[in-house]
Amino acid sequence: MTDMEAACVVDCRDRLGEGIFWCPEEKALYWLDLPMPSRLHRLDPRTGGHRIWNMPDAISTMAKRKDGSLLIASHHGLNIFEPEAEDGKGALRRVAAPEASIPQNRSNDGTTDAKGRFWYGTMRNNIGPGGENVPITESAGTLYKVESDFRVVPIEGGIGIPNSSAFSPDYKTFYFCDTMRGSIEAYDFDLEIGALSNKRLFANPEGLGHPDGSTIDSEGGLWNARWEGSCVIRFAPDGRIDQIVKIPAARVTCCAFGGEALDTLYVTTSRAHLSDAELETQPQAGGLFAVKTGFSGVPRPAFGG
């Protein structure tokens, strides 16, 4: 097993950085800061150009669309975001509200498959209007798939905190976890019809925090951010841990490969609710981190709608 350490590349001080992905067409990295006032980030690593858009709803995960806009899941539904609308301020437009009757729920983690479907999960909202923690009293979330016509199909219910959404490079396996349960599951995936089956345990390591967002590399390794674990773990396809990336922040939230060769692992973190003493020891918590791992990623497909 190999250890390595990431360095902070943007000290953005996100309260809850999430939703990170690389856009190959733009050669740019997107990620977000979830709690209100929610923010969308875009970084061009070649120039260091860093743009931020303020959002009217708490956004949590997203995918690029072929026309250059974004599909964004937010607290209250699914939206199209046009970054250059309104003189560059951007415009968020609601296109679906699958849980309109459950306003106490919000969206969380998501990804896309090779047919352009968007997969994302919801959960009971645990962030108050002032950013305070709200206890999760029940596993009220659902895993959904969104077809290219914006039809939203429920797949699995009873989820506490949906995370770790990722597909193997051959799109035969889907990885997913309920952070409240602590284990990452694998499913057989039928790409043609978008169906999951044969749910099984993939990994459940102890003493390394809790599973959060994931990404996949070209060799089939699953890289999983570890909340309260100060690291990202690489699980080999058989579930063994063979790489650990140390992050100088305890609350590691999401990761994605980026750069023109997709050979840089970018990692988001959180600084929410850290004490002054904790911030003394991890002053860059909430920052964006990066490391060359010796592995390369797989481009995330655009949403087909």
Short mmCIF file of N, CA, C and O in Angstrom, two decimals, residues 15 32-40 53-61 72-79 81 91-97 103 105-107 125:
data_model
loop_
_atom_site.label_atom_id
_atom_site.label_comp_id
_atom_site.label_asym_id
_atom_site.label_seq_id
_atom_site.Cartn_x
_atom_site.Cartn_y
_atom_site.Cartn_z
N ARG A 15 -17.63 25.85 3.03
CA ARG A 15 -18.25 25.25 4.22
C ARG A 15 -18.49 23.77 3.99
O ARG A 15 -18.25 22.95 4.87
N LEU A 32 -18.67 22.79 -6.01
CA LEU A 32 -19.64 23.68 -5.39
C LEU A 32 -19.45 23.75 -3.88
O LEU A 32 -18.75 22.93 -3.27
N ASP A 33 -20.06 24.74 -3.29
CA ASP A 33 -20.15 24.90 -1.84
C ASP A 33 -21.63 24.82 -1.50
O ASP A 33 -22.40 25.71 -1.87
N LEU A 34 -22.03 23.76 -0.84
CA LEU A 34 -23.45 23.40 -0.76
C LEU A 34 -24.33 24.33 0.10
O LEU A 34 -25.40 24.76 -0.36
N PRO A 35 -23.97 24.66 1.35
CA PRO A 35 -24.93 25.41 2.19
C PRO A 35 -25.24 26.80 1.64
O PRO A 35 -24.41 27.42 0.96
N MET A 36 -26.43 27.27 1.95
CA MET A 36 -26.78 28.63 1.55
C MET A 36 -25.99 29.64 2.38
O MET A 36 -25.79 29.45 3.58
N PRO A 37 -25.50 30.74 1.74
CA PRO A 37 -25.62 31.04 0.31
C PRO A 37 -24.70 30.16 -0.53
O PRO A 37 -23.48 30.24 -0.41
N SER A 38 -25.31 29.30 -1.33
CA SER A 38 -24.59 28.28 -2.09
C SER A 38 -23.80 28.90 -3.24
O SER A 38 -24.21 29.91 -3.81
N ARG A 39 -22.66 28.25 -3.59
CA ARG A 39 -21.79 28.80 -4.61
C ARG A 39 -21.36 27.71 -5.59
O ARG A 39 -21.13 26.56 -5.20
N LEU A 40 -21.21 28.08 -6.85
CA LEU A 40 -20.65 27.21 -7.88
C LEU A 40 -19.28 27.75 -8.26
O LEU A 40 -19.12 28.93 -8.55
N TRP A 53 -20.16 31.58 -9.02
CA TRP A 53 -21.53 32.02 -9.20
C TRP A 53 -22.32 31.76 -7.91
O TRP A 53 -22.24 30.67 -7.33
N ASN A 54 -23.08 32.74 -7.47
CA ASN A 54 -23.95 32.57 -6.32
C ASN A 54 -25.26 31.93 -6.77
O ASN A 54 -25.77 32.23 -7.85
N MET A 55 -25.79 31.03 -5.95
CA MET A 55 -26.97 30.25 -6.32
C MET A 55 -28.16 30.57 -5.41
O MET A 55 -27.99 30.79 -4.21
N PRO A 56 -29.39 30.56 -5.99
CA PRO A 56 -30.58 30.86 -5.20
C PRO A 56 -31.13 29.67 -4.43
O PRO A 56 -32.07 29.80 -3.66
N ASP A 57 -30.55 28.49 -4.65
CA ASP A 57 -30.97 27.28 -3.95
C ASP A 57 -29.70 26.50 -3.62
O ASP A 57 -28.69 26.63 -4.32
N ALA A 58 -29.74 25.69 -2.57
CA ALA A 58 -28.56 24.92 -2.18
C ALA A 58 -28.31 23.81 -3.20
O ALA A 58 -29.12 22.90 -3.35
N ILE A 59 -27.19 23.90 -3.93
CA ILE A 59 -26.88 22.92 -4.97
C ILE A 59 -25.94 21.86 -4.40
O ILE A 59 -25.14 22.12 -3.50
N SER A 60 -26.03 20.62 -4.96
CA SER A 60 -25.27 19.54 -4.35
C SER A 60 -24.52 18.64 -5.33
O SER A 60 -23.52 18.02 -4.97
N THR A 61 -24.98 18.51 -6.55
CA THR A 61 -24.30 17.68 -7.54
C THR A 61 -24.74 18.12 -8.94
O THR A 61 -25.79 18.76 -9.08
N ILE A 72 -28.14 20.64 -12.72
CA ILE A 72 -27.77 20.76 -11.31
C ILE A 72 -28.90 20.28 -10.43
O ILE A 72 -30.06 20.71 -10.59
N ALA A 73 -28.58 19.37 -9.52
CA ALA A 73 -29.54 18.97 -8.49
C ALA A 73 -29.38 19.90 -7.30
O ALA A 73 -28.27 20.15 -6.84
N SER A 74 -30.50 20.40 -6.82
CA SER A 74 -30.48 21.35 -5.70
C SER A 74 -31.43 20.85 -4.61
O SER A 74 -32.04 19.79 -4.72
N HIS A 75 -31.54 21.64 -3.57
CA HIS A 75 -32.41 21.27 -2.45
C HIS A 75 -33.80 20.91 -2.93
O HIS A 75 -34.37 19.89 -2.53
N HIS A 76 -34.36 21.70 -3.83
CA HIS A 76 -35.77 21.56 -4.18
C HIS A 76 -36.03 20.95 -5.56
O HIS A 76 -37.18 20.97 -6.02
N GLY A 77 -35.01 20.41 -6.23
CA GLY A 77 -35.30 19.77 -7.50
C GLY A 77 -34.12 19.71 -8.44
O GLY A 77 -32.96 19.87 -8.04
N LEU A 78 -34.43 19.52 -9.72
CA LEU A 78 -33.44 19.48 -10.79
C LEU A 78 -33.54 20.75 -11.63
O LEU A 78 -34.64 21.24 -11.90
N ASN A 79 -32.39 21.26 -12.04
CA ASN A 79 -32.34 22.57 -12.68
C ASN A 79 -31.37 22.58 -13.85
O ASN A 79 -30.42 21.80 -13.89
N PHE A 81 -28.64 25.18 -15.44
CA PHE A 81 -27.92 26.41 -15.14
C PHE A 81 -27.15 26.85 -16.38
O PHE A 81 -26.37 26.09 -16.95
N ALA A 91 -28.09 31.85 -14.74
CA ALA A 91 -29.52 31.71 -14.48
C ALA A 91 -29.83 30.24 -14.20
O ALA A 91 -29.45 29.35 -14.98
N LEU A 92 -30.53 29.99 -13.09
CA LEU A 92 -30.91 28.64 -12.69
C LEU A 92 -32.40 28.47 -12.96
O LEU A 92 -33.22 29.24 -12.46
N ARG A 93 -32.75 27.45 -13.75
CA ARG A 93 -34.14 27.22 -14.14
C ARG A 93 -34.58 25.82 -13.75
O ARG A 93 -33.97 24.84 -14.16
N ARG A 94 -35.65 25.71 -12.97
CA ARG A 94 -36.15 24.42 -12.50
C ARG A 94 -36.80 23.65 -13.64
O ARG A 94 -37.59 24.18 -14.40
N VAL A 95 -36.43 22.35 -13.76
CA VAL A 95 -37.01 21.50 -14.80
C VAL A 95 -37.75 20.29 -14.23
O VAL A 95 -38.53 19.65 -14.94
N ALA A 96 -37.52 19.95 -12.97
CA ALA A 96 -38.22 18.83 -12.33
C ALA A 96 -38.14 19.00 -10.83
O ALA A 96 -37.16 19.54 -10.30
N ALA A 97 -39.19 18.52 -10.16
CA ALA A 97 -39.23 18.56 -8.69
C ALA A 97 -39.80 17.24 -8.19
O ALA A 97 -40.95 17.17 -7.76
N PRO A 103 -40.59 18.63 1.16
CA PRO A 103 -39.68 19.78 1.16
C PRO A 103 -38.56 19.68 2.18
O PRO A 103 -37.57 20.41 2.08
N ASN A 105 -36.62 17.23 2.42
CA ASN A 105 -35.52 16.50 1.79
C ASN A 105 -34.70 17.43 0.90
O ASN A 105 -35.19 18.47 0.45
N ARG A 106 -33.46 17.04 0.63
CA ARG A 106 -32.61 17.74 -0.34
C ARG A 106 -31.83 16.71 -1.14
O ARG A 106 -31.75 15.53 -0.79
N SER A 107 -31.22 17.16 -2.24
CA SER A 107 -30.38 16.28 -3.05
C SER A 107 -28.99 16.18 -2.43
O SER A 107 -28.60 16.99 -1.59
N ASN A 125 -32.79 16.76 4.77
CA ASN A 125 -31.88 17.89 4.88
C ASN A 125 -31.30 18.01 6.28
O ASN A 125 -32.04 18.00 7.27
#
